Amino acid sequence: MAIQRMRINQRFLPHLVSVFTILPLLSHLTSAAPVGVCYGRVASDLPPPPAVIHLLQANGISRIRIFNPDPEALAPFSGTGIQLMIGIPNEIIPDLANDTVSASLIWLGSNIFTHISPSQVKYFAVGNEVLLNDPYYSPFLVPAILNLYRALQMLGLADTIKLSSPHAAAVLSDSYPPSAGAFDHNLTSVLVPLLKFLNETESPLMVNVYPFFSYVNNHPYVTLDYALFRSSAVEIDRDLEYTNVYDATIDAFVYAMEREGFSRIPVMVTETGWPTDGGDGAGAGNALDYNRNVVMRTKGNIGTPKRPGVGVEVFLFDLFDENGKTGVEFEKHFGMFRVDGIKAYDISFI
Ligand SMILES: *[C@@H]1O[C@H](CO)[C@@H](O)[C@H](O)[C@H]1NC(C)=O
Ligand SMILES: *[C@@H]1O[C@H](CO)[C@@H](O)[C@H](O)[C@H]1NC(C)=O
Ligand SMILES: *[C@@H]1O[C@H](CO)[C@@H](O)[C@H](O)[C@H]1NC(C)=O
């Protein structure tokens, strides 16, 4: 997770119509965009896999994101019907890039498909926030994705398993107002070839979106209400009305892609969440409000002001608190469930 840079001015106008008034209407027309959950495992006290699977099924969670393809994380999901986004660690990207397509084929076979059926895999997230966290690996990102893509093609899986790479919002040098959205100029040598691949393969741009960080780093300019979908004010950008940081961030990415010539790549949110403890604004009540709003917007295919009615698939962060996370205290407290399986707050995923 990287800290999001964002400036918001305080020019608010009265809020006229709630988007939620149209929610019941839309949900009958198209199938809802999926809500998944990230299963971070940087913790020493996690429940055993069968208990985790039971918890997911009992709560109607049918998609999860796993950050590393550890056999002990993957294998228990085999045959459960739960669909996976599987992370490919930053560290192995150069090897996948440098080696041949058949090496990628072998890697997929022995590290992934021996543990889980391809029919349960929806996405590979190749690296995580590579461009900012591990810039050394950046030049290898697209070549690694291309090798994996060709390997999936040889397996006949290139249409059912999508490849992309999650980015922090800080890959944008400008994100306010959303229409000013632009990628950091220094990163476009990697991002533009990536966008070209995503466009050609009808794969989504993956983004990690944390309005909590926007609030922590930019208040009073970003208010808690604007971060938590509670704002009764509207920000006007061109002719579009923004009521929250989540929409504004997603649309900043949409505008940034348009600036590079790509207008039809879908955005998916590969992480978003709110901590229950460890900092100003953290707390179970705020986390509930935040995640509940994200779920409602996703399920209702609300979309964003720039792409109204286009549901944005999301993976909520995080299933459990992660006591092994280092850094700022709140990083440990994104869990929606306690390790005993009890909800940390009354969130519903269906
Ligand atoms: C990738 O291959 C090139 C050419 O063989 C080599 O110079 C380079 O060191 C390799 N990089 C990595 C990270 O393996
Ligand atoms: C972009 O690269 C230039 C030249 O290498 C450097 O001076 C500048 O600080 C970089 N900007 C960012 C945001 O990293
Ligand atoms: C995106 O893909 C479409 C369909 O393949 C193609 O017509 C268009 O030229 C592509 N856009 C760019 C910027 O490559």
mmCIF file of C-alpha atoms and ligand atoms in Angstrom:
data_model
loop_
_atom_site.group_PDB
_atom_site.id
_atom_site.type_symbol
_atom_site.label_atom_id
_atom_site.label_comp_id
_atom_site.label_asym_id
_atom_site.label_seq_id
_atom_site.Cartn_x
_atom_site.Cartn_y
_atom_site.Cartn_z
ATOM 1 C CA MET A 1 0.000 0.000 0.000
ATOM 2 C CA ALA A 2 1.403 3.340 -0.876
ATOM 3 C CA ILE A 3 0.340 6.697 0.369
ATOM 4 C CA GLN A 4 -1.937 8.502 -1.983
ATOM 5 C CA ARG A 5 -1.217 12.060 -2.927
ATOM 6 C CA MET A 6 -4.328 14.059 -3.437
ATOM 7 C CA ARG A 7 -5.421 17.614 -3.027
ATOM 8 C CA ILE A 8 -9.055 18.529 -2.683
ATOM 9 C CA ASN A 9 -10.268 22.074 -2.405
ATOM 10 C CA GLN A 10 -13.284 22.919 -0.363
ATOM 11 C CA ARG A 11 -15.560 24.267 -3.015
ATOM 12 C CA PHE A 12 -18.657 22.294 -2.226
ATOM 13 C CA LEU A 13 -22.127 22.753 -3.620
ATOM 14 C CA PRO A 14 -25.359 21.350 -2.200
ATOM 15 C CA HIS A 15 -25.944 17.706 -2.905
ATOM 16 C CA LEU A 16 -29.170 17.198 -4.824
ATOM 17 C CA VAL A 17 -29.974 13.562 -5.578
ATOM 18 C CA SER A 18 -28.634 10.489 -3.848
ATOM 19 C CA VAL A 19 -27.314 7.851 -6.243
ATOM 20 C CA PHE A 20 -28.813 5.202 -4.009
ATOM 21 C CA THR A 21 -32.331 6.110 -5.033
ATOM 22 C CA ILE A 22 -31.664 4.402 -8.385
ATOM 23 C CA LEU A 23 -29.891 1.385 -6.914
ATOM 24 C CA PRO A 24 -32.841 -1.050 -6.759
ATOM 25 C CA LEU A 25 -33.746 -0.208 -10.333
ATOM 26 C CA LEU A 26 -30.294 -0.874 -11.784
ATOM 27 C CA SER A 27 -29.666 -4.115 -9.982
ATOM 28 C CA HIS A 28 -32.464 -5.803 -11.950
ATOM 29 C CA LEU A 29 -30.995 -4.864 -15.298
ATOM 30 C CA THR A 30 -27.473 -6.293 -15.195
ATOM 31 C CA SER A 31 -25.644 -8.751 -13.023
ATOM 32 C CA ALA A 32 -23.892 -7.095 -10.125
ATOM 33 C CA ALA A 33 -20.170 -6.383 -10.245
ATOM 34 C CA PRO A 34 -18.430 -8.872 -7.946
ATOM 35 C CA VAL A 35 -17.240 -8.119 -4.417
ATOM 36 C CA GLY A 36 -14.217 -10.121 -3.307
ATOM 37 C CA VAL A 37 -12.008 -9.996 -0.254
ATOM 38 C CA CYS A 38 -8.213 -9.879 0.114
ATOM 39 C CA TYR A 39 -6.795 -12.714 2.183
ATOM 40 C CA GLY A 40 -3.586 -11.193 3.527
ATOM 41 C CA ARG A 41 -1.578 -13.706 5.519
ATOM 42 C CA VAL A 42 1.165 -11.624 7.145
ATOM 43 C CA ALA A 43 0.066 -12.746 10.588
ATOM 44 C CA SER A 44 0.998 -15.375 13.149
ATOM 45 C CA ASP A 45 -2.480 -16.016 14.522
ATOM 46 C CA LEU A 46 -4.636 -16.811 11.469
ATOM 47 C CA PRO A 47 -7.284 -19.534 11.659
ATOM 48 C CA PRO A 48 -6.555 -22.832 9.863
ATOM 49 C CA PRO A 49 -7.596 -22.969 6.173
ATOM 50 C CA PRO A 50 -10.770 -25.073 6.679
ATOM 51 C CA ALA A 51 -12.045 -22.490 9.175
ATOM 52 C CA VAL A 52 -11.258 -19.696 6.711
ATOM 53 C CA ILE A 53 -13.140 -21.466 3.917
ATOM 54 C CA HIS A 54 -16.105 -22.054 6.199
ATOM 55 C CA LEU A 55 -16.100 -18.373 7.154
ATOM 56 C CA LEU A 56 -16.002 -17.290 3.489
ATOM 57 C CA GLN A 57 -18.841 -19.602 2.507
ATOM 58 C CA ALA A 58 -20.966 -18.689 5.526
ATOM 59 C CA ASN A 59 -20.668 -15.023 4.547
ATOM 60 C CA GLY A 60 -21.303 -15.442 0.820
ATOM 61 C CA ILE A 61 -17.762 -14.422 -0.142
ATOM 62 C CA SER A 62 -17.064 -16.175 -3.440
ATOM 63 C CA ARG A 63 -13.920 -14.360 -4.605
ATOM 64 C CA ILE A 64 -10.667 -13.841 -2.788
ATOM 65 C CA ARG A 65 -7.314 -12.322 -3.558
ATOM 66 C CA ILE A 66 -4.235 -14.206 -2.367
ATOM 67 C CA PHE A 67 -1.003 -12.218 -2.455
ATOM 68 C CA ASN A 68 1.437 -15.095 -2.868
ATOM 69 C CA PRO A 69 1.000 -18.472 -4.548
ATOM 70 C CA ASP A 70 2.052 -20.466 -1.476
ATOM 71 C CA PRO A 71 0.809 -24.056 -1.791
ATOM 72 C CA GLU A 72 -0.566 -23.941 1.763
ATOM 73 C CA ALA A 73 -2.664 -20.909 0.791
ATOM 74 C CA LEU A 74 -3.817 -22.215 -2.586
ATOM 75 C CA ALA A 75 -4.436 -25.925 -2.107
ATOM 76 C CA PRO A 76 -7.214 -25.653 0.518
ATOM 77 C CA PHE A 77 -9.377 -23.744 -1.977
ATOM 78 C CA SER A 78 -9.275 -26.582 -4.485
ATOM 79 C CA GLY A 79 -12.791 -27.807 -5.214
ATOM 80 C CA THR A 80 -14.493 -25.154 -3.036
ATOM 81 C CA GLY A 81 -15.816 -23.184 -6.022
ATOM 82 C CA ILE A 82 -14.268 -20.021 -4.570
ATOM 83 C CA GLN A 83 -12.690 -17.953 -7.346
ATOM 84 C CA LEU A 84 -9.194 -16.613 -6.956
ATOM 85 C CA MET A 85 -7.037 -13.684 -7.853
ATOM 86 C CA ILE A 86 -3.512 -14.972 -7.361
ATOM 87 C CA GLY A 87 -0.575 -12.648 -6.780
ATOM 88 C CA ILE A 88 2.747 -13.286 -8.460
ATOM 89 C CA PRO A 89 5.463 -11.851 -6.209
ATOM 90 C CA ASN A 90 7.535 -8.876 -7.370
ATOM 91 C CA GLU A 91 10.758 -10.824 -6.772
ATOM 92 C CA ILE A 92 10.131 -13.431 -9.457
ATOM 93 C CA ILE A 93 9.092 -10.979 -12.178
ATOM 94 C CA PRO A 94 12.636 -10.650 -13.625
ATOM 95 C CA ASP A 95 12.974 -14.415 -13.892
ATOM 96 C CA LEU A 96 9.637 -14.780 -15.665
ATOM 97 C CA ALA A 97 10.572 -11.900 -17.970
ATOM 98 C CA ASN A 98 14.039 -13.120 -18.765
ATOM 99 C CA ASP A 99 13.253 -16.718 -19.355
ATOM 100 C CA THR A 100 11.275 -18.357 -22.181
ATOM 101 C CA VAL A 101 7.535 -18.841 -22.617
ATOM 102 C CA SER A 102 7.987 -22.530 -21.860
ATOM 103 C CA ALA A 103 9.628 -21.582 -18.556
ATOM 104 C CA SER A 104 6.464 -19.604 -17.721
ATOM 105 C CA LEU A 105 4.415 -22.590 -18.772
ATOM 106 C CA ILE A 106 6.371 -24.828 -16.426
ATOM 107 C CA TRP A 107 6.168 -22.256 -13.639
ATOM 108 C CA LEU A 108 2.371 -22.030 -13.960
ATOM 109 C CA GLY A 109 2.053 -25.799 -13.999
ATOM 110 C CA SER A 110 4.188 -26.517 -10.975
ATOM 111 C CA ASN A 111 3.352 -23.492 -8.799
ATOM 112 C CA ILE A 112 -0.313 -22.920 -9.570
ATOM 113 C CA PHE A 113 -2.211 -25.557 -11.481
ATOM 114 C CA THR A 114 -0.925 -28.512 -9.450
ATOM 115 C CA HIS A 115 -2.654 -26.884 -6.453
ATOM 116 C CA ILE A 116 -5.781 -25.360 -7.949
ATOM 117 C CA SER A 117 -7.918 -25.979 -11.018
ATOM 118 C CA PRO A 118 -7.601 -23.315 -13.738
ATOM 119 C CA SER A 119 -11.398 -22.993 -13.614
ATOM 120 C CA GLN A 120 -11.081 -21.396 -10.160
ATOM 121 C CA VAL A 121 -8.516 -18.815 -11.249
ATOM 122 C CA LYS A 122 -9.953 -15.511 -12.534
ATOM 123 C CA TYR A 123 -6.904 -13.241 -12.378
ATOM 124 C CA PHE A 124 -3.182 -13.168 -11.949
ATOM 125 C CA ALA A 125 -2.014 -10.002 -10.277
ATOM 126 C CA VAL A 126 1.533 -9.795 -11.589
ATOM 127 C CA GLY A 127 3.478 -7.998 -8.857
ATOM 128 C CA ASN A 128 1.941 -5.504 -6.487
ATOM 129 C CA GLU A 129 2.673 -1.767 -6.709
ATOM 130 C CA VAL A 130 5.892 -2.678 -8.528
ATOM 131 C CA LEU A 131 6.524 0.759 -10.044
ATOM 132 C CA LEU A 132 6.710 2.502 -6.679
ATOM 133 C CA ASN A 133 7.749 -0.237 -4.269
ATOM 134 C CA ASP A 134 10.271 -2.117 -6.408
ATOM 135 C CA PRO A 135 11.226 0.157 -9.324
ATOM 136 C CA TYR A 136 14.204 -2.090 -10.036
ATOM 137 C CA TYR A 137 11.717 -4.676 -11.323
ATOM 138 C CA SER A 138 9.677 -2.225 -13.429
ATOM 139 C CA PRO A 139 11.370 -2.899 -16.786
ATOM 140 C CA PHE A 140 10.594 -6.605 -16.360
ATOM 141 C CA LEU A 141 6.894 -6.171 -15.658
ATOM 142 C CA VAL A 142 5.438 -6.137 -19.170
ATOM 143 C CA PRO A 143 7.833 -8.774 -20.563
ATOM 144 C CA ALA A 144 6.856 -11.086 -17.669
ATOM 145 C CA ILE A 145 3.159 -10.472 -18.354
ATOM 146 C CA LEU A 146 3.667 -11.225 -22.067
ATOM 147 C CA ASN A 147 5.432 -14.516 -21.309
ATOM 148 C CA LEU A 148 2.664 -15.531 -18.920
ATOM 149 C CA TYR A 149 0.048 -14.512 -21.465
ATOM 150 C CA ARG A 150 1.606 -16.678 -24.181
ATOM 151 C CA ALA A 151 1.828 -19.562 -21.733
ATOM 152 C CA LEU A 152 -1.869 -19.158 -20.889
ATOM 153 C CA GLN A 153 -2.637 -19.037 -24.616
ATOM 154 C CA MET A 154 -0.844 -22.375 -25.082
ATOM 155 C CA LEU A 155 -2.981 -23.792 -22.273
ATOM 156 C CA GLY A 156 -6.151 -22.395 -23.845
ATOM 157 C CA LEU A 157 -6.728 -20.234 -20.748
ATOM 158 C CA ALA A 158 -5.927 -16.750 -22.041
ATOM 159 C CA ASP A 159 -9.599 -15.794 -22.343
ATOM 160 C CA THR A 160 -10.712 -17.019 -18.919
ATOM 161 C CA ILE A 161 -7.751 -15.950 -16.782
ATOM 162 C CA LYS A 162 -6.870 -12.261 -17.022
ATOM 163 C CA LEU A 163 -3.420 -10.827 -16.361
ATOM 164 C CA SER A 164 -2.798 -7.374 -14.964
ATOM 165 C CA SER A 165 -0.765 -5.626 -12.240
ATOM 166 C CA PRO A 166 -2.124 -3.633 -9.264
ATOM 167 C CA HIS A 167 -0.954 -0.040 -8.897
ATOM 168 C CA ALA A 168 -0.989 2.434 -6.048
ATOM 169 C CA ALA A 169 -2.869 5.673 -6.645
ATOM 170 C CA ALA A 170 0.487 7.442 -6.338
ATOM 171 C CA VAL A 171 1.406 6.354 -9.896
ATOM 172 C CA LEU A 172 -0.740 9.374 -10.751
ATOM 173 C CA SER A 173 1.187 12.633 -10.635
ATOM 174 C CA ASP A 174 -2.123 14.482 -10.740
ATOM 175 C CA SER A 175 -5.444 13.276 -9.421
ATOM 176 C CA TYR A 176 -7.299 16.418 -8.469
ATOM 177 C CA PRO A 177 -9.662 17.303 -9.914
ATOM 178 C CA PRO A 178 -10.253 13.862 -11.499
ATOM 179 C CA SER A 179 -10.230 15.338 -15.011
ATOM 180 C CA ALA A 180 -6.608 16.407 -14.388
ATOM 181 C CA GLY A 181 -5.708 12.747 -13.775
ATOM 182 C CA ALA A 182 -2.324 11.921 -15.301
ATOM 183 C CA PHE A 183 0.259 9.205 -14.832
ATOM 184 C CA ASP A 184 3.626 10.182 -13.406
ATOM 185 C CA HIS A 185 5.647 11.005 -16.481
ATOM 186 C CA ASN A 186 8.553 8.882 -15.253
ATOM 187 C CA LEU A 187 6.403 5.760 -15.202
ATOM 188 C CA THR A 188 4.769 5.970 -18.624
ATOM 189 C CA SER A 189 7.548 3.992 -20.336
ATOM 190 C CA VAL A 190 6.189 0.977 -18.461
ATOM 191 C CA LEU A 191 2.555 2.000 -18.084
ATOM 192 C CA VAL A 192 1.827 2.694 -21.753
ATOM 193 C CA PRO A 193 2.969 -0.762 -22.965
ATOM 194 C CA LEU A 194 0.979 -2.231 -20.069
ATOM 195 C CA LEU A 195 -2.133 -0.288 -21.132
ATOM 196 C CA LYS A 196 -1.628 -1.479 -24.684
ATOM 197 C CA PHE A 197 -1.610 -5.073 -23.435
ATOM 198 C CA LEU A 198 -4.693 -4.519 -21.259
ATOM 199 C CA ASN A 199 -6.539 -2.904 -24.161
ATOM 200 C CA GLU A 200 -5.697 -5.706 -26.569
ATOM 201 C CA THR A 201 -6.566 -8.511 -24.165
ATOM 202 C CA GLU A 202 -9.662 -6.825 -22.665
ATOM 203 C CA SER A 203 -8.105 -6.966 -19.222
ATOM 204 C CA PRO A 204 -8.722 -4.468 -16.396
ATOM 205 C CA LEU A 205 -6.424 -1.822 -14.973
ATOM 206 C CA MET A 206 -5.909 -2.878 -11.348
ATOM 207 C CA VAL A 207 -5.728 -0.111 -8.756
ATOM 208 C CA ASN A 208 -5.398 -0.026 -4.970
ATOM 209 C CA VAL A 209 -7.574 2.779 -3.627
ATOM 210 C CA TYR A 210 -7.386 4.044 -0.043
ATOM 211 C CA PRO A 211 -9.466 7.131 0.741
ATOM 212 C CA PHE A 212 -8.318 6.591 4.343
ATOM 213 C CA PHE A 213 -4.774 7.562 3.291
ATOM 214 C CA SER A 214 -6.101 10.571 1.398
ATOM 215 C CA TYR A 215 -7.803 11.668 4.580
ATOM 216 C CA VAL A 216 -4.802 10.971 6.857
ATOM 217 C CA ASN A 217 -2.336 12.733 4.576
ATOM 218 C CA ASN A 218 -4.453 15.581 3.309
ATOM 219 C CA HIS A 219 -6.911 16.666 5.956
ATOM 220 C CA PRO A 220 -8.351 19.232 6.362
ATOM 221 C CA TYR A 221 -8.464 19.406 2.546
ATOM 222 C CA VAL A 222 -9.897 15.893 2.356
ATOM 223 C CA THR A 223 -12.597 15.659 5.004
ATOM 224 C CA LEU A 224 -13.490 12.487 6.839
ATOM 225 C CA ASP A 225 -17.012 12.756 5.416
ATOM 226 C CA TYR A 226 -15.736 13.001 1.834
ATOM 227 C CA ALA A 227 -13.539 9.914 2.403
ATOM 228 C CA LEU A 228 -16.390 7.971 4.062
ATOM 229 C CA PHE A 229 -19.195 8.591 1.517
ATOM 230 C CA ARG A 230 -20.948 10.762 4.108
ATOM 231 C CA SER A 231 -20.484 14.112 2.479
ATOM 232 C CA SER A 232 -23.656 16.051 1.817
ATOM 233 C CA ALA A 233 -21.701 18.342 -0.468
ATOM 234 C CA VAL A 234 -20.862 17.870 -4.128
ATOM 235 C CA GLU A 235 -17.654 18.773 -5.948
ATOM 236 C CA ILE A 236 -18.167 19.733 -9.553
ATOM 237 C CA ASP A 237 -15.494 18.723 -12.066
ATOM 238 C CA ARG A 238 -16.386 19.724 -15.588
ATOM 239 C CA ASP A 239 -20.045 18.688 -15.609
ATOM 240 C CA LEU A 240 -19.656 15.764 -13.238
ATOM 241 C CA GLU A 241 -20.609 15.683 -9.567
ATOM 242 C CA TYR A 242 -18.331 14.017 -7.021
ATOM 243 C CA THR A 243 -19.387 13.160 -3.484
ATOM 244 C CA ASN A 244 -16.496 10.933 -2.376
ATOM 245 C CA VAL A 245 -12.778 10.191 -2.740
ATOM 246 C CA TYR A 246 -13.367 6.632 -4.015
ATOM 247 C CA ASP A 247 -15.137 7.750 -7.208
ATOM 248 C CA ALA A 248 -12.757 10.653 -7.683
ATOM 249 C CA THR A 249 -9.725 8.351 -7.503
ATOM 250 C CA ILE A 250 -11.152 5.783 -9.929
ATOM 251 C CA ASP A 251 -12.074 8.510 -12.395
ATOM 252 C CA ALA A 252 -8.625 10.102 -12.088
ATOM 253 C CA PHE A 253 -7.310 6.779 -13.429
ATOM 254 C CA VAL A 254 -9.909 6.778 -16.202
ATOM 255 C CA TYR A 255 -8.829 10.275 -17.284
ATOM 256 C CA ALA A 256 -5.146 9.351 -17.001
ATOM 257 C CA MET A 257 -5.699 6.392 -19.337
ATOM 258 C CA GLU A 258 -7.624 8.605 -21.776
ATOM 259 C CA ARG A 259 -4.703 11.024 -21.790
ATOM 260 C CA GLU A 260 -2.536 8.139 -23.073
ATOM 261 C CA GLY A 261 -5.122 7.251 -25.728
ATOM 262 C CA PHE A 262 -6.974 4.406 -23.990
ATOM 263 C CA SER A 263 -10.640 5.052 -23.379
ATOM 264 C CA ARG A 264 -12.188 1.627 -22.914
ATOM 265 C CA ILE A 265 -10.038 -0.248 -20.393
ATOM 266 C CA PRO A 266 -12.102 -1.182 -17.331
ATOM 267 C CA VAL A 267 -10.834 -0.274 -13.861
ATOM 268 C CA MET A 268 -10.991 -2.764 -11.042
ATOM 269 C CA VAL A 269 -10.152 -2.028 -7.424
ATOM 270 C CA THR A 270 -7.765 -4.705 -6.172
ATOM 271 C CA GLU A 271 -7.579 -3.303 -2.630
ATOM 272 C CA THR A 272 -9.657 -0.887 -0.650
ATOM 273 C CA GLY A 273 -10.565 -0.768 3.006
ATOM 274 C CA TRP A 274 -10.593 1.112 6.261
ATOM 275 C CA PRO A 275 -8.758 0.266 9.497
ATOM 276 C CA THR A 276 -10.522 -0.302 12.801
ATOM 277 C CA ASP A 277 -7.640 0.966 14.925
ATOM 278 C CA GLY A 278 -4.230 2.579 14.902
ATOM 279 C CA GLY A 279 -4.794 6.154 13.789
ATOM 280 C CA ASP A 280 -6.940 9.240 13.421
ATOM 281 C CA GLY A 281 -10.196 8.298 11.654
ATOM 282 C CA ALA A 282 -9.701 4.563 12.255
ATOM 283 C CA GLY A 283 -12.511 2.732 14.039
ATOM 284 C CA ALA A 284 -15.084 -0.007 13.565
ATOM 285 C CA GLY A 285 -17.954 2.427 12.891
ATOM 286 C CA ASN A 286 -16.063 4.230 10.137
ATOM 287 C CA ALA A 287 -14.784 0.940 8.671
ATOM 288 C CA LEU A 288 -18.348 -0.364 8.555
ATOM 289 C CA ASP A 289 -19.645 2.770 6.840
ATOM 290 C CA TYR A 290 -16.822 2.766 4.324
ATOM 291 C CA ASN A 291 -16.965 -0.890 3.345
ATOM 292 C CA ARG A 292 -20.763 -1.016 3.384
ATOM 293 C CA ASN A 293 -20.865 1.853 0.913
ATOM 294 C CA VAL A 294 -18.295 0.208 -1.343
ATOM 295 C CA VAL A 295 -20.308 -3.036 -1.328
ATOM 296 C CA MET A 296 -23.582 -1.212 -2.101
ATOM 297 C CA ARG A 297 -22.042 0.748 -4.955
ATOM 298 C CA THR A 298 -20.464 -2.389 -6.412
ATOM 299 C CA LYS A 299 -23.534 -4.602 -6.100
ATOM 300 C CA GLY A 300 -25.734 -1.852 -7.518
ATOM 301 C CA ASN A 301 -23.428 -1.270 -10.512
ATOM 302 C CA ILE A 302 -23.513 2.409 -9.603
ATOM 303 C CA GLY A 303 -20.229 3.142 -11.384
ATOM 304 C CA THR A 304 -18.556 6.521 -11.168
ATOM 305 C CA PRO A 305 -19.588 9.966 -12.463
ATOM 306 C CA LYS A 306 -17.352 9.423 -15.510
ATOM 307 C CA ARG A 307 -18.625 5.883 -16.135
ATOM 308 C CA PRO A 308 -22.103 5.806 -14.615
ATOM 309 C CA GLY A 309 -23.821 2.435 -14.434
ATOM 310 C CA VAL A 310 -20.568 0.546 -15.007
ATOM 311 C CA GLY A 311 -20.012 -1.587 -11.915
ATOM 312 C CA VAL A 312 -16.441 -1.601 -10.601
ATOM 313 C CA GLU A 313 -15.291 -5.009 -9.391
ATOM 314 C CA VAL A 314 -13.643 -4.725 -5.985
ATOM 315 C CA PHE A 315 -11.555 -6.698 -3.513
ATOM 316 C CA LEU A 316 -12.011 -5.421 0.025
ATOM 317 C CA PHE A 317 -8.915 -5.316 2.202
ATOM 318 C CA ASP A 318 -8.687 -7.301 4.473
ATOM 319 C CA LEU A 319 -10.152 -10.555 5.717
ATOM 320 C CA PHE A 320 -8.190 -10.524 9.017
ATOM 321 C CA ASP A 321 -5.946 -8.137 10.888
ATOM 322 C CA GLU A 322 -2.309 -8.811 10.034
ATOM 323 C CA ASN A 323 -0.142 -8.619 13.149
ATOM 324 C CA GLY A 324 3.030 -9.212 11.146
ATOM 325 C CA LYS A 325 2.675 -5.986 9.119
ATOM 326 C CA THR A 326 5.394 -3.456 9.831
ATOM 327 C CA GLY A 327 5.183 0.299 9.480
ATOM 328 C CA VAL A 328 2.360 2.508 10.648
ATOM 329 C CA GLU A 329 0.179 0.930 13.338
ATOM 330 C CA PHE A 330 -3.064 1.111 11.331
ATOM 331 C CA GLU A 331 -1.553 -1.193 8.659
ATOM 332 C CA LYS A 332 -2.198 -4.076 11.061
ATOM 333 C CA HIS A 333 -5.878 -3.276 11.582
ATOM 334 C CA PHE A 334 -7.745 -3.616 8.282
ATOM 335 C CA GLY A 335 -9.380 -6.944 9.207
ATOM 336 C CA MET A 336 -13.151 -7.299 8.763
ATOM 337 C CA PHE A 337 -13.125 -10.514 10.824
ATOM 338 C CA ARG A 338 -11.422 -11.348 14.069
ATOM 339 C CA VAL A 339 -9.243 -14.453 14.013
ATOM 340 C CA ASP A 340 -11.956 -16.327 15.921
ATOM 341 C CA GLY A 341 -14.232 -15.810 12.886
ATOM 342 C CA ILE A 342 -16.470 -13.207 14.520
ATOM 343 C CA LYS A 343 -17.087 -10.109 12.402
ATOM 344 C CA ALA A 344 -15.189 -7.057 13.597
ATOM 345 C CA TYR A 345 -18.303 -5.086 12.588
ATOM 346 C CA ASP A 346 -21.604 -5.929 10.964
ATOM 347 C CA ILE A 347 -20.566 -5.905 7.301
ATOM 348 C CA SER A 348 -22.515 -7.885 4.711
ATOM 349 C CA PHE A 349 -21.064 -8.977 1.373
ATOM 350 C CA ILE A 350 -24.242 -10.062 -0.397
HETATM 351 C C1 LIG B 1 18.158 -10.820 -17.840
HETATM 352 O O1 LIG B 1 18.862 -11.262 -19.000
HETATM 353 C C2 LIG B 1 19.850 -10.369 -19.455
HETATM 354 C C3 LIG B 1 20.399 -10.849 -20.753
HETATM 355 O O2 LIG B 1 20.696 -12.211 -20.706
HETATM 356 C C4 LIG B 1 20.924 -10.232 -18.372
HETATM 357 O O3 LIG B 1 21.914 -9.321 -18.779
HETATM 358 C C5 LIG B 1 20.283 -9.738 -17.089
HETATM 359 O O4 LIG B 1 21.218 -9.699 -16.055
HETATM 360 C C6 LIG B 1 19.117 -10.605 -16.685
HETATM 361 N N1 LIG B 1 18.432 -9.959 -15.581
HETATM 362 C C7 LIG B 1 17.900 -10.627 -14.587
HETATM 363 C C8 LIG B 1 17.263 -9.794 -13.510
HETATM 364 O O5 LIG B 1 17.924 -11.817 -14.508
HETATM 365 C C1 LIG B 2 11.346 12.034 -12.874
HETATM 366 O O1 LIG B 2 12.612 11.921 -13.493
HETATM 367 C C2 LIG B 2 13.346 13.125 -13.469
HETATM 368 C C3 LIG B 2 14.580 12.947 -14.331
HETATM 369 O O2 LIG B 2 15.139 11.661 -14.193
HETATM 370 C C4 LIG B 2 13.654 13.485 -12.023
HETATM 371 O O3 LIG B 2 14.389 14.688 -11.969
HETATM 372 C C5 LIG B 2 12.341 13.642 -11.268
HETATM 373 O O4 LIG B 2 12.591 13.874 -9.898
HETATM 374 C C6 LIG B 2 11.491 12.414 -11.424
HETATM 375 N N1 LIG B 2 10.179 12.674 -10.859
HETATM 376 C C7 LIG B 2 9.595 11.846 -10.000
HETATM 377 C C8 LIG B 2 8.254 12.268 -9.545
HETATM 378 O O5 LIG B 2 10.102 10.835 -9.595
HETATM 379 C C1 LIG B 3 -7.608 -0.630 -28.224
HETATM 380 O O1 LIG B 3 -8.160 -1.811 -28.779
HETATM 381 C C2 LIG B 3 -9.087 -1.570 -29.833
HETATM 382 C C3 LIG B 3 -9.730 -2.886 -30.198
HETATM 383 O O2 LIG B 3 -8.747 -3.863 -30.412
HETATM 384 C C4 LIG B 3 -8.354 -0.937 -30.985
HETATM 385 O O3 LIG B 3 -9.270 -0.655 -32.026
HETATM 386 C C5 LIG B 3 -7.710 0.362 -30.505
HETATM 387 O O4 LIG B 3 -6.916 0.897 -31.546
HETATM 388 C C6 LIG B 3 -6.838 0.113 -29.295
HETATM 389 N N1 LIG B 3 -6.389 1.384 -28.771
HETATM 390 C C7 LIG B 3 -5.103 1.696 -28.627
HETATM 391 C C8 LIG B 3 -4.803 3.078 -28.120
HETATM 392 O O5 LIG B 3 -4.200 0.921 -28.848
#
